[in-house]
mmCIF file of C-alpha atoms and ligand atoms in Angstrom:
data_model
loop_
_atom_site.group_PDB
_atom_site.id
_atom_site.type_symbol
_atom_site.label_atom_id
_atom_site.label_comp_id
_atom_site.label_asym_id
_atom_site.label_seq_id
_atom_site.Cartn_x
_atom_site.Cartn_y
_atom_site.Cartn_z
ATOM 1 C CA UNK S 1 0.000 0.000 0.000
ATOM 2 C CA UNK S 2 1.289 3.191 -0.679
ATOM 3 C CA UNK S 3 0.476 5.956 0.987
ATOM 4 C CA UNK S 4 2.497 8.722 -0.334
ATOM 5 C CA UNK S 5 1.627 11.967 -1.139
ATOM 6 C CA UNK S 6 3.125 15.485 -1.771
ATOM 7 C CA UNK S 7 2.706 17.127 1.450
ATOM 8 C CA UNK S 8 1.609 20.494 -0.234
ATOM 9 C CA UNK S 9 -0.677 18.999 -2.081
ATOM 10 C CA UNK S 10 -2.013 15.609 -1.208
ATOM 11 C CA UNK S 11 -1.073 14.386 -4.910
ATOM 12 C CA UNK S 12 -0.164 10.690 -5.218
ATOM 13 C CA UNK S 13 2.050 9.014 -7.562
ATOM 14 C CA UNK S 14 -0.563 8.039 -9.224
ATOM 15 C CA UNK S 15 -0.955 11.291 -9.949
ATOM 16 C CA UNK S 16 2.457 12.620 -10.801
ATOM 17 C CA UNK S 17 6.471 12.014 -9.805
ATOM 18 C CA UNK S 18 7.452 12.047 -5.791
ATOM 19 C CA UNK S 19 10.415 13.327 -4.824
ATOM 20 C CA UNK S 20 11.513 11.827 -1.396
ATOM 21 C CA UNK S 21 13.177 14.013 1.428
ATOM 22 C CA UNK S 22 13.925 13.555 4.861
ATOM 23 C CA UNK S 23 13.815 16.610 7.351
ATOM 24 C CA UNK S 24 14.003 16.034 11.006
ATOM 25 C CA UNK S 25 14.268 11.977 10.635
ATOM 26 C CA UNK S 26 10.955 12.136 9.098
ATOM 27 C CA UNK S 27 10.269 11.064 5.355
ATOM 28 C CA UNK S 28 7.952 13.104 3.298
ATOM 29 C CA UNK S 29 7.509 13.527 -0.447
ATOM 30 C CA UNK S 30 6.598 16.527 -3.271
ATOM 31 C CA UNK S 31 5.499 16.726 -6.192
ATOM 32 C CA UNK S 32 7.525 17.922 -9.123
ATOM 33 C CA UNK S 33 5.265 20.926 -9.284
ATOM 34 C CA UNK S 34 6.019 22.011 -5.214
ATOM 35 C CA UNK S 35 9.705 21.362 -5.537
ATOM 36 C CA UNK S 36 10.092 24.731 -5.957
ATOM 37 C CA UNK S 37 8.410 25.600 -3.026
ATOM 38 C CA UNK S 38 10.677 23.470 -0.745
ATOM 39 C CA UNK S 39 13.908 25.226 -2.417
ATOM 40 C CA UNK S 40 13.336 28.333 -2.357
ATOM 41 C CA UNK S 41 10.147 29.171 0.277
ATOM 42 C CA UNK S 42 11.110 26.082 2.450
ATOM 43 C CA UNK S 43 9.960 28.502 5.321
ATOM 44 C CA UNK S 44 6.552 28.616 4.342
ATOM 45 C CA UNK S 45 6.149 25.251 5.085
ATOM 46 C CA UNK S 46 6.242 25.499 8.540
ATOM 47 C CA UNK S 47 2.693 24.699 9.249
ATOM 48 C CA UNK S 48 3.150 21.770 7.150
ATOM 49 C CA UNK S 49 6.371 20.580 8.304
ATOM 50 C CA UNK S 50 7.094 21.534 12.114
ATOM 51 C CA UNK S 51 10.720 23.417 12.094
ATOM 52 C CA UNK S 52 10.860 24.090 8.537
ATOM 53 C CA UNK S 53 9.734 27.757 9.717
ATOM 54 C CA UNK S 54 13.323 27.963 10.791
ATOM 55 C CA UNK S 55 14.893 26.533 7.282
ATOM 56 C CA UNK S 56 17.312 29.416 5.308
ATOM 57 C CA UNK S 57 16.225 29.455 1.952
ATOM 58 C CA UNK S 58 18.851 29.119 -0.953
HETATM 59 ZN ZN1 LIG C 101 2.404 19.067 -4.711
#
């Protein structure tokens, strides 16, 4: 079962290509369409991804 899904946007990979990361230990995945988003606003994810508030983008 795969359970998956871009943590922006709930989109499967079903649905399009995951990327995996790993912040804090944890495992998530984005979409190809959000990786901007984690490079270069990674600290607007914070309410997504506890900590990432704190993250200095590129
Ligand atoms: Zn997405």
């Amino acid at each position: 079962m795969n359970n998956n899904k871009c943590v922006i946007c709930s989109t499967d990979s079903s649905q399009a290509p995951l990327i995996k990361f790993d912040f804090k230990g944890k495992e998530y995945h984005i979409c190809t369409q959000h990786i901007p988003v984690l490079i270069h606003k990674a600290n607007q994810l914070g309410d997504i991804l506890p900590g990432m508030e704190n993250v200095e983008n590129g």
